[in-house]
Amino acid sequence: MSVQGGGTAMEPVCPRHPDRVSYVSCQRCGRPTCPECQTPAPVGVICVDCARQARQQARPVVNRLGFTSAFGKPVVTYAIIGLNVAAYLYGTLVLGSSAWAAKWGMIPGLNGELGGAGEEWYRWITSGFLHFSIFHIGMNMLVLFQFGSQLEPILGRARFAALYILALLGGSFGVELLASSGVHGGASGAIFGLFTAYAVVLYKLKLDYRSVLTTAVPWLALGFIVPGISWEAHAGGAVTGTVVMLAMLHWVDNRQRARR
């Protein structure tokens, strides 16, 4: 005698896919689960329904720094990279590179205000998504992925997003404070904030932070040597990243002491 899906009455079928016979059972609920519905578990496999239920019931994991860890893919890092790529395509293909730089770039002293912060305050943000060449955005996105995928799980998604945004604004402030001319743009100001924030994390954990500094310092030094690199944004982002990370750690330490 046959049943719906093609299996016999004695053959176990996957509840989510009745047309598939499966002799593998979920370790939690005991129901048959086909390969598409199987999720690896410490012992055997569980079905997607039990996996979803386990995630909902799982308690947040607090790491050694006192932050709630973010598991899974670094979605905020991916989102920032996606926004930068989308901005680059829009700027180069729709606006044109010159018009894009003029509309989005950070221009010190524009309109006698802080980088156009009067009527054009948006430049403090848009300049962080302005890139002048495919090499420029390629290098920045590579480094952003490297450090973002390390920091986001440690800090949690909300804190990582806050760190990136504040470092971006710090880079813009560095341009306004230290630069006197030119059009400045790029994600490197925010990325330098990630550099120094990660170094603070390693120092707090008593791990070797010198490798991060040996990567960041040459990049910062190049800004003083190679024309066209905004060392002002790098400096502003680096200082901001350090301050923000120290403030986050201080806040977590105070919260932990208050609970004792």
mmCIF file of C-alpha atoms in Angstrom:
data_model
loop_
_atom_site.group_PDB
_atom_site.id
_atom_site.type_symbol
_atom_site.label_atom_id
_atom_site.label_comp_id
_atom_site.label_asym_id
_atom_site.label_seq_id
_atom_site.Cartn_x
_atom_site.Cartn_y
_atom_site.Cartn_z
ATOM 1 C CA MET A 1 0.000 0.000 0.000
ATOM 2 C CA SER A 2 1.359 3.414 -0.891
ATOM 3 C CA VAL A 3 1.013 6.789 0.865
ATOM 4 C CA GLN A 4 1.303 10.412 -0.301
ATOM 5 C CA GLY A 5 4.778 11.205 -1.581
ATOM 6 C CA GLY A 6 5.633 7.774 -2.892
ATOM 7 C CA GLY A 7 6.836 6.010 0.248
ATOM 8 C CA THR A 8 5.220 2.842 1.512
ATOM 9 C CA ALA A 9 3.170 2.705 4.682
ATOM 10 C CA MET A 10 6.196 1.349 6.563
ATOM 11 C CA GLU A 11 8.730 3.833 5.198
ATOM 12 C CA PRO A 12 9.456 6.967 7.263
ATOM 13 C CA VAL A 13 9.084 10.240 5.370
ATOM 14 C CA CYS A 14 10.239 13.740 6.241
ATOM 15 C CA PRO A 15 7.331 15.775 7.717
ATOM 16 C CA ARG A 16 8.403 18.881 5.808
ATOM 17 C CA HIS A 17 8.961 16.984 2.542
ATOM 18 C CA PRO A 18 6.494 14.042 2.412
ATOM 19 C CA ASP A 19 7.862 12.929 -0.952
ATOM 20 C CA ARG A 20 11.237 12.063 0.597
ATOM 21 C CA VAL A 21 11.929 8.861 2.480
ATOM 22 C CA SER A 22 14.428 9.285 5.304
ATOM 23 C CA TYR A 23 15.800 6.764 7.777
ATOM 24 C CA VAL A 24 17.653 9.495 9.708
ATOM 25 C CA SER A 25 15.797 10.766 12.771
ATOM 26 C CA CYS A 26 16.089 14.052 14.661
ATOM 27 C CA GLN A 27 17.911 13.542 17.967
ATOM 28 C CA ARG A 28 15.419 15.801 19.792
ATOM 29 C CA CYS A 29 11.949 15.011 18.470
ATOM 30 C CA GLY A 30 12.634 11.648 16.848
ATOM 31 C CA ARG A 31 10.921 12.518 13.568
ATOM 32 C CA PRO A 32 12.473 11.496 10.239
ATOM 33 C CA THR A 33 14.451 14.329 8.636
ATOM 34 C CA CYS A 34 15.680 14.480 5.062
ATOM 35 C CA PRO A 35 19.149 15.834 4.135
ATOM 36 C CA GLU A 36 17.746 19.288 3.349
ATOM 37 C CA CYS A 37 16.186 19.555 6.828
ATOM 38 C CA GLN A 38 19.138 18.177 8.798
ATOM 39 C CA THR A 39 21.173 20.456 11.059
ATOM 40 C CA PRO A 40 24.416 19.138 12.599
ATOM 41 C CA ALA A 41 24.273 18.680 16.369
ATOM 42 C CA PRO A 42 26.946 17.701 18.923
ATOM 43 C CA VAL A 43 25.652 14.136 18.535
ATOM 44 C CA GLY A 44 23.900 13.242 15.287
ATOM 45 C CA VAL A 45 21.563 15.709 13.610
ATOM 46 C CA ILE A 46 18.416 17.603 14.500
ATOM 47 C CA CYS A 47 15.661 18.881 12.238
ATOM 48 C CA VAL A 48 15.305 22.524 11.256
ATOM 49 C CA ASP A 49 12.289 22.995 13.539
ATOM 50 C CA CYS A 50 14.187 21.801 16.602
ATOM 51 C CA ALA A 51 17.233 23.837 15.564
ATOM 52 C CA ARG A 52 15.081 26.974 15.384
ATOM 53 C CA GLN A 53 13.520 26.205 18.759
ATOM 54 C CA ALA A 54 16.964 25.655 20.306
ATOM 55 C CA ARG A 55 18.180 29.027 19.029
ATOM 56 C CA GLN A 56 15.140 30.762 20.493
ATOM 57 C CA GLN A 57 15.673 29.111 23.880
ATOM 58 C CA ALA A 58 19.428 29.599 23.994
ATOM 59 C CA ARG A 59 20.727 32.088 26.529
ATOM 60 C CA PRO A 60 22.998 34.905 25.333
ATOM 61 C CA VAL A 61 26.687 34.082 25.674
ATOM 62 C CA VAL A 62 28.728 36.748 27.462
ATOM 63 C CA ASN A 63 32.397 36.661 26.481
ATOM 64 C CA ARG A 64 35.489 37.509 28.513
ATOM 65 C CA LEU A 65 35.132 41.210 27.739
ATOM 66 C CA GLY A 66 31.612 41.294 29.134
ATOM 67 C CA PHE A 67 29.930 41.744 25.742
ATOM 68 C CA THR A 68 27.138 39.537 24.445
ATOM 69 C CA SER A 69 28.660 37.598 21.566
ATOM 70 C CA ALA A 70 27.057 37.572 18.122
ATOM 71 C CA PHE A 71 27.061 34.176 16.450
ATOM 72 C CA GLY A 72 26.583 33.376 12.811
ATOM 73 C CA LYS A 73 27.637 35.429 9.837
ATOM 74 C CA PRO A 74 28.924 38.996 10.417
ATOM 75 C CA VAL A 75 25.841 40.493 8.812
ATOM 76 C CA VAL A 76 26.623 44.103 9.803
ATOM 77 C CA THR A 77 30.048 43.852 8.166
ATOM 78 C CA TYR A 78 28.451 42.398 5.047
ATOM 79 C CA ALA A 79 25.828 45.157 5.051
ATOM 80 C CA ILE A 80 28.467 47.909 5.292
ATOM 81 C CA ILE A 81 30.444 46.330 2.448
ATOM 82 C CA GLY A 82 27.260 46.088 0.400
ATOM 83 C CA LEU A 83 26.439 49.757 1.004
ATOM 84 C CA ASN A 84 29.940 50.785 -0.060
ATOM 85 C CA VAL A 85 29.762 48.715 -3.246
ATOM 86 C CA ALA A 86 26.278 50.051 -4.043
ATOM 87 C CA ALA A 87 27.469 53.614 -3.462
ATOM 88 C CA TYR A 88 30.470 53.044 -5.734
ATOM 89 C CA LEU A 89 28.324 51.684 -8.545
ATOM 90 C CA TYR A 90 25.841 54.523 -8.180
ATOM 91 C CA GLY A 91 28.543 57.174 -8.043
ATOM 92 C CA THR A 92 30.586 55.952 -10.973
ATOM 93 C CA LEU A 93 27.819 54.708 -13.272
ATOM 94 C CA VAL A 94 25.036 57.202 -12.538
ATOM 95 C CA LEU A 95 26.605 60.414 -11.245
ATOM 96 C CA GLY A 96 30.061 60.145 -12.753
ATOM 97 C CA SER A 97 33.222 60.160 -10.658
ATOM 98 C CA SER A 98 33.806 63.930 -10.652
ATOM 99 C CA ALA A 99 30.211 64.821 -9.803
ATOM 100 C CA TRP A 100 30.097 62.099 -7.186
ATOM 101 C CA ALA A 101 33.194 63.431 -5.412
ATOM 102 C CA ALA A 102 31.870 66.994 -5.527
ATOM 103 C CA LYS A 103 28.479 65.971 -4.102
ATOM 104 C CA TRP A 104 29.562 63.440 -1.467
ATOM 105 C CA GLY A 105 33.123 64.360 -0.496
ATOM 106 C CA MET A 106 34.327 65.955 2.721
ATOM 107 C CA ILE A 107 35.576 69.454 1.828
ATOM 108 C CA PRO A 108 37.297 71.282 4.693
ATOM 109 C CA GLY A 109 35.816 74.687 5.443
ATOM 110 C CA LEU A 110 33.023 74.412 2.881
ATOM 111 C CA ASN A 111 30.643 77.385 3.268
ATOM 112 C CA GLY A 112 32.708 78.488 6.227
ATOM 113 C CA GLU A 113 31.199 75.675 8.272
ATOM 114 C CA LEU A 114 32.542 72.396 9.640
ATOM 115 C CA GLY A 115 33.052 70.461 6.436
ATOM 116 C CA GLY A 116 29.774 71.677 5.022
ATOM 117 C CA ALA A 117 27.963 70.797 8.240
ATOM 118 C CA GLY A 118 25.605 73.702 7.751
ATOM 119 C CA GLU A 119 23.241 72.866 4.902
ATOM 120 C CA GLU A 120 25.425 69.977 3.724
ATOM 121 C CA TRP A 121 25.934 68.130 7.007
ATOM 122 C CA TYR A 122 25.383 64.820 5.192
ATOM 123 C CA ARG A 123 28.944 65.011 3.823
ATOM 124 C CA TRP A 124 30.219 63.859 7.213
ATOM 125 C CA ILE A 125 28.527 60.532 6.467
ATOM 126 C CA THR A 126 28.526 60.253 2.675
ATOM 127 C CA SER A 127 32.276 60.895 2.473
ATOM 128 C CA GLY A 128 32.769 57.568 4.232
ATOM 129 C CA PHE A 129 31.153 55.819 1.250
ATOM 130 C CA LEU A 130 33.022 57.755 -1.442
ATOM 131 C CA HIS A 131 35.860 55.916 -3.196
ATOM 132 C CA PHE A 132 37.991 57.237 -6.023
ATOM 133 C CA SER A 133 38.977 54.011 -7.801
ATOM 134 C CA ILE A 134 38.321 50.289 -7.909
ATOM 135 C CA PHE A 135 41.648 49.730 -6.149
ATOM 136 C CA HIS A 136 40.653 52.205 -3.427
ATOM 137 C CA ILE A 137 37.373 50.475 -2.612
ATOM 138 C CA GLY A 138 38.843 47.006 -3.112
ATOM 139 C CA MET A 139 41.591 47.503 -0.524
ATOM 140 C CA ASN A 140 39.237 49.158 1.948
ATOM 141 C CA MET A 141 36.601 46.449 1.679
ATOM 142 C CA LEU A 142 39.211 43.708 2.074
ATOM 143 C CA VAL A 143 40.510 45.222 5.319
ATOM 144 C CA LEU A 144 36.969 45.971 6.490
ATOM 145 C CA PHE A 145 36.039 42.321 6.029
ATOM 146 C CA GLN A 146 39.156 41.127 7.859
ATOM 147 C CA PHE A 147 38.647 43.275 10.944
ATOM 148 C CA GLY A 148 34.862 43.409 10.857
ATOM 149 C CA SER A 149 34.561 39.627 10.870
ATOM 150 C CA GLN A 150 36.787 39.592 13.972
ATOM 151 C CA LEU A 151 35.219 42.452 15.918
ATOM 152 C CA GLU A 152 31.524 41.977 15.171
ATOM 153 C CA PRO A 153 31.234 38.566 16.913
ATOM 154 C CA ILE A 154 33.096 39.958 19.934
ATOM 155 C CA LEU A 155 31.174 43.208 20.351
ATOM 156 C CA GLY A 156 27.773 42.132 19.095
ATOM 157 C CA ARG A 157 26.081 43.619 16.075
ATOM 158 C CA ALA A 158 24.693 46.794 17.656
ATOM 159 C CA ARG A 159 27.966 47.789 19.332
ATOM 160 C CA PHE A 160 29.964 47.031 16.202
ATOM 161 C CA ALA A 161 27.642 49.185 14.104
ATOM 162 C CA ALA A 162 27.941 52.015 16.655
ATOM 163 C CA LEU A 163 31.737 51.714 16.641
ATOM 164 C CA TYR A 164 31.890 51.888 12.854
ATOM 165 C CA ILE A 165 29.558 54.893 12.590
ATOM 166 C CA LEU A 166 31.349 56.843 15.308
ATOM 167 C CA ALA A 167 34.766 56.062 13.787
ATOM 168 C CA LEU A 168 33.458 57.237 10.407
ATOM 169 C CA LEU A 169 32.320 60.526 11.951
ATOM 170 C CA GLY A 170 35.626 60.786 13.790
ATOM 171 C CA GLY A 171 37.458 60.457 10.494
ATOM 172 C CA SER A 172 35.359 63.279 9.038
ATOM 173 C CA PHE A 173 36.091 65.423 12.084
ATOM 174 C CA GLY A 174 39.798 64.711 11.643
ATOM 175 C CA VAL A 175 39.572 66.006 8.054
ATOM 176 C CA GLU A 176 37.803 69.166 9.157
ATOM 177 C CA LEU A 177 40.175 69.749 12.039
ATOM 178 C CA LEU A 178 43.483 68.985 10.318
ATOM 179 C CA ALA A 179 43.018 69.367 6.558
ATOM 180 C CA SER A 180 42.961 72.679 4.703
ATOM 181 C CA SER A 181 41.994 71.711 1.159
ATOM 182 C CA GLY A 182 40.992 68.937 -1.208
ATOM 183 C CA VAL A 183 38.093 66.518 -1.442
ATOM 184 C CA HIS A 184 38.338 63.708 1.090
ATOM 185 C CA GLY A 185 36.520 60.388 1.023
ATOM 186 C CA GLY A 186 36.750 56.684 1.707
ATOM 187 C CA ALA A 187 35.989 54.134 4.400
ATOM 188 C CA SER A 188 39.556 54.158 5.691
ATOM 189 C CA GLY A 189 38.795 56.608 8.508
ATOM 190 C CA ALA A 190 36.241 54.195 9.962
ATOM 191 C CA ILE A 191 38.538 51.248 9.244
ATOM 192 C CA PHE A 192 41.342 52.865 11.226
ATOM 193 C CA GLY A 193 38.850 53.046 14.072
ATOM 194 C CA LEU A 194 38.445 49.275 13.769
ATOM 195 C CA PHE A 195 42.247 48.898 13.744
ATOM 196 C CA THR A 196 42.738 50.655 17.044
ATOM 197 C CA ALA A 197 39.576 49.218 18.638
ATOM 198 C CA TYR A 198 40.817 45.713 17.875
ATOM 199 C CA ALA A 199 44.214 46.565 19.358
ATOM 200 C CA VAL A 200 42.471 47.715 22.569
ATOM 201 C CA VAL A 201 40.525 44.435 22.672
ATOM 202 C CA LEU A 202 43.712 42.383 22.316
ATOM 203 C CA TYR A 203 45.442 44.468 24.996
ATOM 204 C CA LYS A 204 42.486 43.977 27.355
ATOM 205 C CA LEU A 205 42.634 40.219 26.798
ATOM 206 C CA LYS A 206 46.400 40.269 27.334
ATOM 207 C CA LEU A 207 47.010 39.046 23.800
ATOM 208 C CA ASP A 208 49.653 40.264 21.384
ATOM 209 C CA TYR A 209 48.301 43.505 19.904
ATOM 210 C CA ARG A 210 51.536 44.560 18.216
ATOM 211 C CA SER A 211 50.700 42.799 14.958
ATOM 212 C CA VAL A 212 47.646 45.045 14.558
ATOM 213 C CA LEU A 213 49.678 48.162 15.252
ATOM 214 C CA THR A 214 52.394 47.119 12.812
ATOM 215 C CA THR A 215 49.667 46.897 10.176
ATOM 216 C CA ALA A 216 47.987 50.188 11.056
ATOM 217 C CA VAL A 217 51.060 52.376 11.617
ATOM 218 C CA PRO A 218 52.556 51.933 8.107
ATOM 219 C CA TRP A 219 49.155 52.737 6.566
ATOM 220 C CA LEU A 220 48.949 55.859 8.702
ATOM 221 C CA ALA A 221 52.524 56.826 7.813
ATOM 222 C CA LEU A 222 51.807 56.458 4.093
ATOM 223 C CA GLY A 223 49.302 59.282 4.399
ATOM 224 C CA PHE A 224 52.142 61.667 5.182
ATOM 225 C CA ILE A 225 54.269 60.427 2.276
ATOM 226 C CA VAL A 226 51.985 59.438 -0.596
ATOM 227 C CA PRO A 227 49.879 62.258 -2.095
ATOM 228 C CA GLY A 228 46.142 61.755 -2.204
ATOM 229 C CA ILE A 229 45.840 59.699 1.005
ATOM 230 C CA SER A 230 43.801 61.398 3.708
ATOM 231 C CA TRP A 231 45.977 60.919 6.786
ATOM 232 C CA GLU A 232 43.673 63.350 8.563
ATOM 233 C CA ALA A 233 40.749 60.919 8.267
ATOM 234 C CA HIS A 234 42.986 58.050 9.364
ATOM 235 C CA ALA A 235 44.102 59.922 12.460
ATOM 236 C CA GLY A 236 40.580 61.008 13.354
ATOM 237 C CA GLY A 237 39.197 57.505 12.929
ATOM 238 C CA ALA A 238 42.045 55.919 14.902
ATOM 239 C CA VAL A 239 41.597 58.228 17.879
ATOM 240 C CA THR A 240 37.826 57.806 17.820
ATOM 241 C CA GLY A 241 38.026 54.012 17.625
ATOM 242 C CA THR A 242 40.338 53.946 20.638
ATOM 243 C CA VAL A 243 38.131 56.250 22.706
ATOM 244 C CA VAL A 244 34.899 54.444 21.798
ATOM 245 C CA MET A 245 36.307 51.020 22.621
ATOM 246 C CA LEU A 246 37.723 52.205 25.943
ATOM 247 C CA ALA A 247 34.341 53.765 26.760
ATOM 248 C CA MET A 248 32.518 50.507 25.921
ATOM 249 C CA LEU A 249 34.872 48.477 28.098
ATOM 250 C CA HIS A 250 34.551 50.987 30.949
ATOM 251 C CA TRP A 251 30.753 50.824 30.734
ATOM 252 C CA VAL A 252 30.780 47.016 30.808
ATOM 253 C CA ASP A 253 33.177 46.965 33.775
ATOM 254 C CA ASN A 254 30.938 49.349 35.721
ATOM 255 C CA ARG A 255 27.845 47.267 34.932
ATOM 256 C CA GLN A 256 29.547 44.079 36.091
ATOM 257 C CA ARG A 257 30.708 45.718 39.343
ATOM 258 C CA ALA A 258 27.186 46.994 39.989
ATOM 259 C CA ARG A 259 25.807 43.456 39.747
ATOM 260 C CA ARG A 260 28.171 42.074 42.369
#
